[in-house]
PDB file of C-alpha atoms in Angstrom:
ATOM      1  CA  MET A 796     108.498 141.118 -11.202  1.00 39.00           C
ATOM      2  CA  GLN A 797     111.059 142.158  -8.641  1.00 58.00           C
ATOM      3  CA  ASP A 798     112.795 139.617  -6.441  1.00 89.00           C
ATOM      4  CA  ILE A 799     111.558 139.144  -2.910  1.00 91.00           C
ATOM      5  CA  LYS A 800     114.326 139.939  -0.435  1.00 95.00           C
ATOM      6  CA  ILE A 801     114.399 138.761   3.184  1.00 96.00           C
ATOM      7  CA  LYS A 802     116.274 140.969   5.627  1.00 96.00           C
ATOM      8  CA  SER A 803     116.770 141.471   9.348  1.00 96.00           C
ATOM      9  CA  VAL A 804     115.161 144.629  10.760  1.00 96.00           C
ATOM     10  CA  GLY A 805     114.421 146.314  14.051  1.00 95.00           C
ATOM     11  CA  PHE A 806     111.053 145.275  15.440  1.00 94.00           C
ATOM     12  CA  ASP A 807     110.302 148.859  16.478  1.00 94.00           C
ATOM     13  CA  GLU A 808     110.846 150.381  13.015  1.00 94.00           C
ATOM     14  CA  PRO A 809     107.665 152.230  11.907  1.00 93.00           C
ATOM     15  CA  ALA A 810     107.201 150.239   8.665  1.00 93.00           C
ATOM     16  CA  VAL A 811     107.620 146.995  10.599  1.00 93.00           C
ATOM     17  CA  GLN A 812     105.046 148.086  13.168  1.00 91.00           C
ATOM     18  CA  LEU A 813     102.551 148.785  10.361  1.00 92.00           C
ATOM     19  CA  LEU A 814     103.011 145.203   9.143  1.00 91.00           C
ATOM     20  CA  VAL A 815     102.660 143.893  12.714  1.00 88.00           C
ATOM     21  CA  ALA A 816      99.418 145.893  13.067  1.00 87.00           C
ATOM     22  CA  GLU A 817      98.112 144.236   9.879  1.00 85.00           C
ATOM     23  CA  ASN A 818      99.052 140.860  11.369  1.00 83.00           C
ATOM     24  CA  LEU A 819      97.177 141.632  14.597  1.00 80.00           C
ATOM     25  CA  GLN A 820      94.138 142.778  12.590  1.00 84.00           C
ATOM     26  CA  ASP A 821      94.151 139.464  10.721  1.00 80.00           C
ATOM     27  CA  LEU A 822      94.300 137.565  14.024  1.00 72.00           C
ATOM     28  CA  SER A 823      91.518 139.728  15.455  1.00 75.00           C
ATOM     29  CA  GLU A 824      89.297 138.879  12.482  1.00 78.00           C
ATOM     30  CA  ARG A 825      89.955 135.175  13.071  1.00 72.00           C
ATOM     31  CA  TYR A 826      89.721 135.053  16.875  1.00 70.00           C
ATOM     32  CA  GLY A 827      88.143 138.312  18.053  1.00 70.00           C
ATOM     33  CA  GLY A 828      89.664 140.649  20.606  1.00 67.00           C
ATOM     34  CA  THR A 829      92.969 142.336  19.841  1.00 60.00           C
ATOM     35  CA  GLY A 830      94.361 139.311  18.006  1.00 57.00           C
ATOM     36  CA  ASP A 831      97.360 138.392  20.168  1.00 62.00           C
ATOM     37  CA  ASP A 832      98.015 139.744  23.633  1.00 66.00           C
ATOM     38  CA  THR A 833     101.375 137.994  24.105  1.00 71.00           C
ATOM     39  CA  PRO A 834     103.787 140.419  25.796  1.00 78.00           C
ATOM     40  CA  ILE A 835     106.482 141.316  23.242  1.00 83.00           C
ATOM     41  CA  SER A 836     109.172 143.974  23.165  1.00 89.00           C
ATOM     42  CA  ALA A 837     111.733 145.064  20.580  1.00 91.00           C
ATOM     43  CA  ALA A 838     114.455 143.713  22.899  1.00 93.00           C
ATOM     44  CA  ASP A 839     113.021 140.196  22.417  1.00 94.00           C
ATOM     45  CA  PHE A 840     114.147 140.341  18.784  1.00 96.00           C
ATOM     46  CA  THR A 841     117.527 141.998  19.290  1.00 94.00           C
ATOM     47  CA  PRO A 842     120.571 139.713  18.965  1.00 92.00           C
ATOM     48  CA  PRO A 843     121.568 137.656  20.814  1.00 90.00           C
ATOM     49  CA  ASN A 844     118.025 137.408  22.237  1.00 92.00           C
ATOM     50  CA  GLY A 845     116.430 136.856  18.841  1.00 97.00           C
ATOM     51  CA  ALA A 846     115.900 138.353  15.405  1.00 97.00           C
ATOM     52  CA  PHE A 847     113.091 139.887  13.374  1.00 97.00           C
ATOM     53  CA  LEU A 848     112.907 139.380   9.629  1.00 97.00           C
ATOM     54  CA  VAL A 849     110.771 140.848   6.871  1.00 97.00           C
ATOM     55  CA  ALA A 850     110.258 139.970   3.230  1.00 96.00           C
ATOM     56  CA  ALA A 851     110.218 142.933   0.886  1.00 95.00           C
ATOM     57  CA  LEU A 852     109.040 143.185  -2.694  1.00 92.00           C
ATOM     58  CA  GLY A 853     110.663 146.412  -3.794  1.00 90.00           C
ATOM     59  CA  ASP A 854     109.817 148.936  -1.079  1.00 89.00           C
ATOM     60  CA  GLU A 855     106.747 147.030   0.146  1.00 91.00           C
ATOM     61  CA  LEU A 856     106.956 144.763   3.210  1.00 94.00           C
ATOM     62  CA  ILE A 857     104.919 141.638   2.449  1.00 95.00           C
ATOM     63  CA  ALA A 858     105.799 139.240   5.285  1.00 95.00           C
ATOM     64  CA  SER A 859     107.322 139.091   8.736  1.00 95.00           C
ATOM     65  CA  ALA A 860     108.572 136.586  11.270  1.00 96.00           C
ATOM     66  CA  GLY A 861     110.668 136.811  14.376  1.00 96.00           C
ATOM     67  CA  TRP A 862     112.166 134.533  16.967  1.00 98.00           C
ATOM     68  CA  ARG A 863     113.047 135.126  20.582  1.00 96.00           C
ATOM     69  CA  ARG A 864     114.953 132.930  23.012  1.00 96.00           C
ATOM     70  CA  HIS A 865     112.939 130.553  25.130  1.00 92.00           C
ATOM     71  CA  GLY A 866     115.672 128.658  26.990  1.00 91.00           C
ATOM     72  CA  ASP A 867     117.624 126.682  24.365  1.00 94.00           C
ATOM     73  CA  ASP A 868     114.740 127.116  21.924  1.00 97.00           C
ATOM     74  CA  ALA A 869     113.773 129.852  19.498  1.00 98.00           C
ATOM     75  CA  GLU A 870     110.115 130.825  19.860  1.00 96.00           C
ATOM     76  CA  LEU A 871     108.588 131.887  16.545  1.00 96.00           C
ATOM     77  CA  LYS A 872     106.472 135.046  16.807  1.00 94.00           C
ATOM     78  CA  ARG A 873     104.611 137.359  14.425  1.00 91.00           C
ATOM     79  CA  MET A 874     104.786 135.033  11.411  1.00 93.00           C
ATOM     80  CA  PHE A 875     102.617 136.781   8.829  1.00 91.00           C
ATOM     81  CA  THR A 876     102.187 137.187   5.083  1.00 93.00           C
ATOM     82  CA  THR A 877      99.989 139.930   3.661  1.00 92.00           C
ATOM     83  CA  LYS A 878      96.844 138.772   1.867  1.00 90.00           C
ATOM     84  CA  ALA A 879      98.147 140.068  -1.478  1.00 89.00           C
ATOM     85  CA  ALA A 880     101.371 138.035  -1.149  1.00 91.00           C
ATOM     86  CA  ARG A 881      99.878 134.708  -0.064  1.00 90.00           C
ATOM     87  CA  GLY A 882     100.214 131.635  -2.244  1.00 89.00           C
ATOM     88  CA  ARG A 883     103.698 132.553  -3.545  1.00 90.00           C
ATOM     89  CA  GLY A 884     105.811 130.507  -1.125  1.00 93.00           C
ATOM     90  CA  VAL A 885     106.849 133.568   0.863  1.00 95.00           C
ATOM     91  CA  ALA A 886     105.831 132.079   4.223  1.00 95.00           C
ATOM     92  CA  ARG A 887     107.872 128.935   3.563  1.00 96.00           C
ATOM     93  CA  ARG A 888     110.913 131.079   2.728  1.00 95.00           C
ATOM     94  CA  MET A 889     110.397 133.152   5.886  1.00 96.00           C
ATOM     95  CA  LEU A 890     110.151 130.010   8.008  1.00 97.00           C
ATOM     96  CA  ALA A 891     113.386 128.655   6.515  1.00 97.00           C
ATOM     97  CA  ALA A 892     115.120 131.997   7.171  1.00 97.00           C
ATOM     98  CA  ILE A 893     113.951 131.943  10.810  1.00 98.00           C
ATOM     99  CA  GLU A 894     115.224 128.391  11.250  1.00 98.00           C
ATOM    100  CA  GLU A 895     118.589 129.343   9.732  1.00 97.00           C
ATOM    101  CA  SER A 896     118.892 132.433  11.954  1.00 97.00           C
ATOM    102  CA  ALA A 897     117.945 130.529  15.113  1.00 97.00           C
ATOM    103  CA  ALA A 898     120.331 127.663  14.322  1.00 97.00           C
ATOM    104  CA  ALA A 899     123.174 130.123  13.700  1.00 96.00           C
ATOM    105  CA  ALA A 900     122.469 131.602  17.150  1.00 96.00           C
ATOM    106  CA  GLY A 901     122.811 128.161  18.749  1.00 96.00           C
ATOM    107  CA  CYS A 902     119.152 127.341  19.317  1.00 97.00           C
ATOM    108  CA  LYS A 903     118.293 123.629  19.382  1.00 97.00           C
ATOM    109  CA  ARG A 904     114.755 123.854  17.997  1.00 97.00           C
ATOM    110  CA  VAL A 905     112.009 126.250  16.964  1.00 98.00           C
ATOM    111  CA  ILE A 906     108.802 126.232  19.004  1.00 97.00           C
ATOM    112  CA  LEU A 907     105.598 128.084  18.236  1.00 95.00           C
ATOM    113  CA  GLU A 908     101.989 128.654  19.131  1.00 92.00           C
ATOM    114  CA  THR A 909      99.364 128.955  16.428  1.00 91.00           C
ATOM    115  CA  GLY A 910      95.622 128.513  16.508  1.00 84.00           C
ATOM    116  CA  ASP A 911      92.886 126.342  15.118  1.00 85.00           C
ATOM    117  CA  GLN A 912      91.527 129.244  13.030  1.00 83.00           C
ATOM    118  CA  GLN A 913      94.760 129.380  10.993  1.00 85.00           C
ATOM    119  CA  PRO A 914      94.588 126.234   8.834  1.00 89.00           C
ATOM    120  CA  GLU A 915      97.099 127.570   6.309  1.00 90.00           C
ATOM    121  CA  ALA A 916      99.655 128.101   9.097  1.00 91.00           C
ATOM    122  CA  VAL A 917      99.052 124.625  10.513  1.00 94.00           C
ATOM    123  CA  ALA A 918      99.479 123.100   7.037  1.00 94.00           C
ATOM    124  CA  LEU A 919     102.730 125.031   6.504  1.00 95.00           C
ATOM    125  CA  TYR A 920     104.227 124.016   9.840  1.00 96.00           C
ATOM    126  CA  GLU A 921     103.275 120.358   9.495  1.00 97.00           C
ATOM    127  CA  SER A 922     104.588 120.168   5.915  1.00 97.00           C
ATOM    128  CA  ALA A 923     107.857 121.780   7.101  1.00 97.00           C
ATOM    129  CA  GLY A 924     108.438 119.039   9.683  1.00 97.00           C
ATOM    130  CA  TYR A 925     106.937 120.567  12.826  1.00 98.00           C
ATOM    131  CA  HIS A 926     105.182 118.255  15.286  1.00 97.00           C
ATOM    132  CA  ARG A 927     102.699 118.918  18.081  1.00 96.00           C
ATOM    133  CA  ILE A 928     104.107 119.509  21.563  1.00 96.00           C
ATOM    134  CA  PRO A 929     102.463 120.294  24.903  1.00 94.00           C
ATOM    135  CA  ASP A 930     101.169 123.855  25.009  1.00 91.00           C
ATOM    136  CA  PHE A 931     103.468 126.439  26.553  1.00 87.00           C
ATOM    137  CA  GLY A 932     103.731 130.167  26.975  1.00 80.00           C
ATOM    138  CA  TYR A 933     101.097 132.858  27.099  1.00 76.00           C
ATOM    139  CA  TYR A 934      98.272 130.851  25.516  1.00 75.00           C
ATOM    140  CA  ALA A 935      98.909 127.514  27.276  1.00 80.00           C
ATOM    141  CA  GLY A 936      95.565 126.056  28.261  1.00 80.00           C
ATOM    142  CA  HIS A 937      93.477 128.016  25.723  1.00 79.00           C
ATOM    143  CA  ASP A 938      91.101 125.813  23.754  1.00 81.00           C
ATOM    144  CA  SER A 939      92.139 127.042  20.313  1.00 82.00           C
ATOM    145  CA  VAL A 940      95.936 126.973  20.782  1.00 89.00           C
ATOM    146  CA  LEU A 941      98.107 124.498  18.887  1.00 92.00           C
ATOM    147  CA  SER A 942     101.783 124.269  19.841  1.00 94.00           C
ATOM    148  CA  TYR A 943     104.507 122.881  17.568  1.00 96.00           C
ATOM    149  CA  ALA A 944     108.266 122.289  17.522  1.00 97.00           C
ATOM    150  CA  LYS A 945     110.992 121.329  15.087  1.00 98.00           C
ATOM    151  CA  ALA A 946     114.545 120.306  15.920  1.00 98.00           C
ATOM    152  CA  LEU A 947     117.210 122.344  14.166  1.00 97.00           C
TER     153      LEU A 947
END
């Protein structure tokens, strides 16, 4: 089996947008609607404002995650692993790569919003040292939102 490689990419690249669309479809199946209506632009993930990473197995993109500045924090967005790639530790590697990227850019912590219909995400974040914080951002006040942070 080929090695999984994590690399920085442009958020607006066509292959990346196909993976993001798969992510949004997964969220839509869990929550209904369009999945995630948070306003996002490619500029959010362009250094020094942030970064967008993908995991590739050969030519196939199997996971994504990005961070964008939120004050002194890095806000994690679009964390996703394809169904076929789940259970291989890819998400944990992506999370570590995001933390490393954000720390190198001077961010003090990573913050994120996830939801109560994503138990595997909640388990990953909690096992990686994230703790609950007051809700923030686009989904603050929504019943199903769960917000987390981890100091870098």
